[in-house]
Backbone as numpy.savetxt, mean C-alpha at the origin, in Angstrom:
# Nx Ny Nz CAx CAy CAz Cx Cy Cz
7.24 -7.09 17.23 6.08 -7.01 16.36 6.37 -7.83 15.11
5.53 -8.78 14.76 5.74 -9.62 13.59 5.14 -8.96 12.35
5.90 -8.99 11.27 5.42 -8.45 10.00 4.78 -9.57 9.21
4.26 -9.23 8.04 3.58 -10.22 7.22 4.50 -11.34 6.77
5.81 -11.08 6.75 6.75 -12.12 6.33 7.21 -12.97 7.50
6.65 -12.74 8.69 6.98 -13.52 9.87 8.20 -13.02 10.62
8.90 -12.02 10.08 10.08 -11.48 10.75 9.64 -10.47 11.80
10.45 -10.34 12.83 10.14 -9.36 13.87 10.66 -8.00 13.46
9.88 -6.98 13.72 10.27 -5.60 13.44 10.46 -4.90 14.78
11.48 -4.09 14.86 11.72 -3.35 16.09 10.96 -2.03 16.03
10.39 -1.66 17.15 9.74 -0.36 17.25 10.48 0.45 18.30
10.42 1.75 18.14 11.08 2.63 19.09 10.21 2.77 20.34
10.84 2.83 21.53 10.04 3.06 22.73 9.39 4.44 22.67
8.11 4.48 22.88 7.38 5.75 22.75 6.51 6.02 23.96
6.85 5.43 25.10 6.06 5.68 26.29 4.67 5.09 26.21
4.54 3.90 25.63 3.25 3.24 25.56 2.46 3.51 24.29
2.91 4.45 23.47 2.23 4.76 22.22 2.89 3.96 21.11
2.10 3.25 20.33 2.65 2.47 19.22 2.89 3.38 18.03
4.14 3.38 17.56 4.48 4.17 16.37 4.61 3.24 15.18
3.97 3.59 14.10 4.09 2.83 12.87 5.42 3.20 12.21
6.08 2.24 11.57 7.33 2.57 10.88 7.05 3.51 9.71
8.01 4.39 9.43 7.84 5.33 8.32 7.89 4.62 6.97
8.79 3.63 6.86 8.96 2.92 5.59 8.50 1.48 5.72
7.90 0.96 4.67 7.37 -0.39 4.64 8.09 -1.22 3.59
8.25 -2.50 3.87 8.75 -3.45 2.87 7.64 -3.67 1.84
8.01 -4.12 0.66 6.98 -4.42 -0.34 6.03 -5.50 0.16
6.55 -6.45 0.93 5.68 -7.50 1.49 4.69 -6.92 2.49
5.10 -5.88 3.23 4.17 -5.22 4.16 3.07 -4.50 3.39
3.45 -3.83 2.30 2.47 -3.14 1.46 1.49 -4.15 0.87
2.02 -5.28 0.39 1.17 -6.33 -0.18 0.16 -6.82 0.85
0.61 -7.03 2.08 -0.30 -7.48 3.13 -1.35 -6.42 3.43
-0.93 -5.17 3.46 -1.85 -4.06 3.75 -2.94 -3.96 2.68
-2.57 -4.16 1.41 -3.52 -4.04 0.31 -4.19 -5.37 -0.05
-3.75 -6.44 0.60 -4.27 -7.78 0.32 -4.07 -8.17 -1.15
-2.85 -7.93 -1.64 -2.45 -8.32 -3.00 -1.13 -9.07 -2.89
-0.64 -9.57 -4.01 0.62 -10.32 -3.98 1.83 -9.38 -3.97
2.96 -9.91 -3.52 4.21 -9.15 -3.55 4.54 -8.72 -4.98
4.30 -9.60 -5.94 4.63 -9.28 -7.33 3.74 -8.16 -7.87
2.50 -8.07 -7.41 1.64 -6.96 -7.83 2.19 -5.63 -7.30
2.64 -5.63 -6.05 3.21 -4.41 -5.48 4.49 -4.04 -6.22
5.34 -5.02 -6.52 6.57 -4.76 -7.26 6.24 -4.13 -8.61
5.24 -4.63 -9.30 4.83 -4.06 -10.58 4.33 -2.62 -10.41
3.56 -2.37 -9.35 3.06 -1.02 -9.09 4.22 -0.05 -8.86
5.25 -0.51 -8.17 6.43 0.32 -7.90 7.22 0.55 -9.18
7.50 -0.52 -9.92 8.31 -0.41 -11.14 7.62 0.40 -12.23
6.28 0.38 -12.25 5.54 1.14 -13.26 5.40 2.62 -12.87
5.76 2.95 -11.61 5.63 4.33 -11.15 4.28 4.64 -10.53
3.40 3.65 -10.49 2.07 3.86 -9.92 2.14 4.12 -8.42
3.07 3.45 -7.74 3.26 3.60 -6.30 4.69 4.06 -6.06
4.90 5.29 -5.59 6.26 5.79 -5.36 6.99 4.99 -4.29
8.26 4.71 -4.54 9.09 3.96 -3.60 10.54 4.38 -3.79
11.38 3.99 -2.84 12.82 4.26 -2.94 13.57 2.95 -2.85
14.76 2.95 -3.42 15.66 1.79 -3.33 16.76 2.16 -2.37
17.01 1.31 -1.38 18.04 1.61 -0.39 18.96 0.42 -0.20
20.09 0.69 0.39 21.03 -0.37 0.76 21.81 -0.92 -0.42
22.81 -1.71 -0.10 23.69 -2.29 -1.10 22.98 -3.24 -2.05
21.96 -3.90 -1.56 21.21 -4.84 -2.41 20.03 -4.18 -3.10
19.86 -2.89 -2.90 18.79 -2.15 -3.57 17.40 -2.63 -3.20
17.15 -2.72 -1.90 15.83 -3.15 -1.44 14.84 -1.99 -1.54
13.64 -2.29 -1.97 12.60 -1.29 -2.12 11.92 -1.00 -0.79
11.60 0.28 -0.58 10.82 0.71 0.58 9.76 1.70 0.11
8.58 1.59 0.69 7.48 2.50 0.39 7.19 3.30 1.66
7.22 4.60 1.53 6.91 5.45 2.67 5.41 5.33 2.98
5.09 5.17 4.25 3.70 4.99 4.66 2.81 6.12 4.13
3.30 7.35 4.15 2.51 8.48 3.65 2.20 8.32 2.17
3.15 7.80 1.39 2.94 7.57 -0.05 1.89 6.48 -0.26
1.91 5.45 0.59 0.91 4.39 0.49 -0.47 4.96 0.78
-0.59 5.80 1.79 -1.88 6.41 2.11 -2.36 7.30 0.97
-1.45 8.06 0.34 -1.81 8.88 -0.81 -2.30 8.01 -1.96
-1.61 6.89 -2.18 -2.00 5.95 -3.23 -3.42 5.43 -2.98
-3.70 5.06 -1.74 -5.02 4.54 -1.39 -6.09 5.61 -1.63
-5.82 6.84 -1.21 -6.79 7.93 -1.42 -7.01 8.17 -2.91
-5.93 8.11 -3.70 -6.04 8.28 -5.15 -6.92 7.17 -5.75
-6.75 5.95 -5.27 -7.56 4.83 -5.76 -9.03 5.00 -5.38
-9.30 5.52 -4.18 -10.68 5.81 -3.80 -11.30 6.83 -4.75
-10.55 7.89 -5.07 -11.05 8.93 -5.98 -11.29 8.35 -7.38
-10.35 7.54 -7.88 -10.50 6.92 -9.20 -11.72 6.00 -9.22
-11.91 5.25 -8.15 -13.04 4.33 -8.08 -14.36 5.10 -8.04
-14.40 6.17 -7.27 -15.62 6.98 -7.18 -15.96 7.57 -8.55
-14.95 8.02 -9.28 -15.17 8.56 -10.62 -15.69 7.47 -11.56
-15.11 6.28 -11.48 -15.55 5.17 -12.33 -17.00 4.79 -12.02
-17.33 4.73 -10.74 -18.70 4.39 -10.35 -19.67 5.44 -10.86
-19.29 6.71 -10.75 -20.14 7.79 -11.23 -20.34 7.70 -12.75
-19.27 7.36 -13.48 -19.33 7.30 -14.95 -19.93 6.00 -15.47
-20.07 5.00 -14.62 -20.60 3.69 -15.02 -21.70 3.26 -14.07
-22.87 3.92 -14.16 -23.94 3.59 -13.22 -24.41 2.15 -13.40
-24.87 1.59 -12.32 -25.40 0.23 -12.32 -26.67 0.21 -13.14
-26.71 -0.68 -14.12 -27.90 -0.78 -14.98 -29.06 -1.35 -14.18
-30.20 -0.76 -14.36 -31.41 -1.24 -13.69 -31.89 -2.48 -14.42
-31.96 -3.61 -13.73 -32.34 -4.87 -14.37 -33.86 -5.02 -14.52
-34.62 -4.31 -13.73 -36.08 -4.40 -13.79 -36.66 -3.05 -14.19
-36.65 -2.74 -15.48 -37.23 -1.45 -15.87 -38.74 -1.45 -15.62
-39.20 -0.35 -15.09 -40.64 -0.26 -14.76 -41.35 0.62 -15.72
């Protein structure tokens, strides 16, 4: 399976069922959200998107469940913003 960075990712044999990896690279998160790698790095470093550092080189990983929670939180924030900032009617009658 090719990731957004062009590298192949190994998946576990699951009897024909595709299993998503539990942890994602920052580049995978960026591809999922359609933003830049640097934007995801900033989200992680600011604490907006929870992540862990692993390995000797301290590579960042985002748990898929945390990414889904982040997306749901953004939907809620957007809905609140839309509610608080109604679209102005351009043609008053």
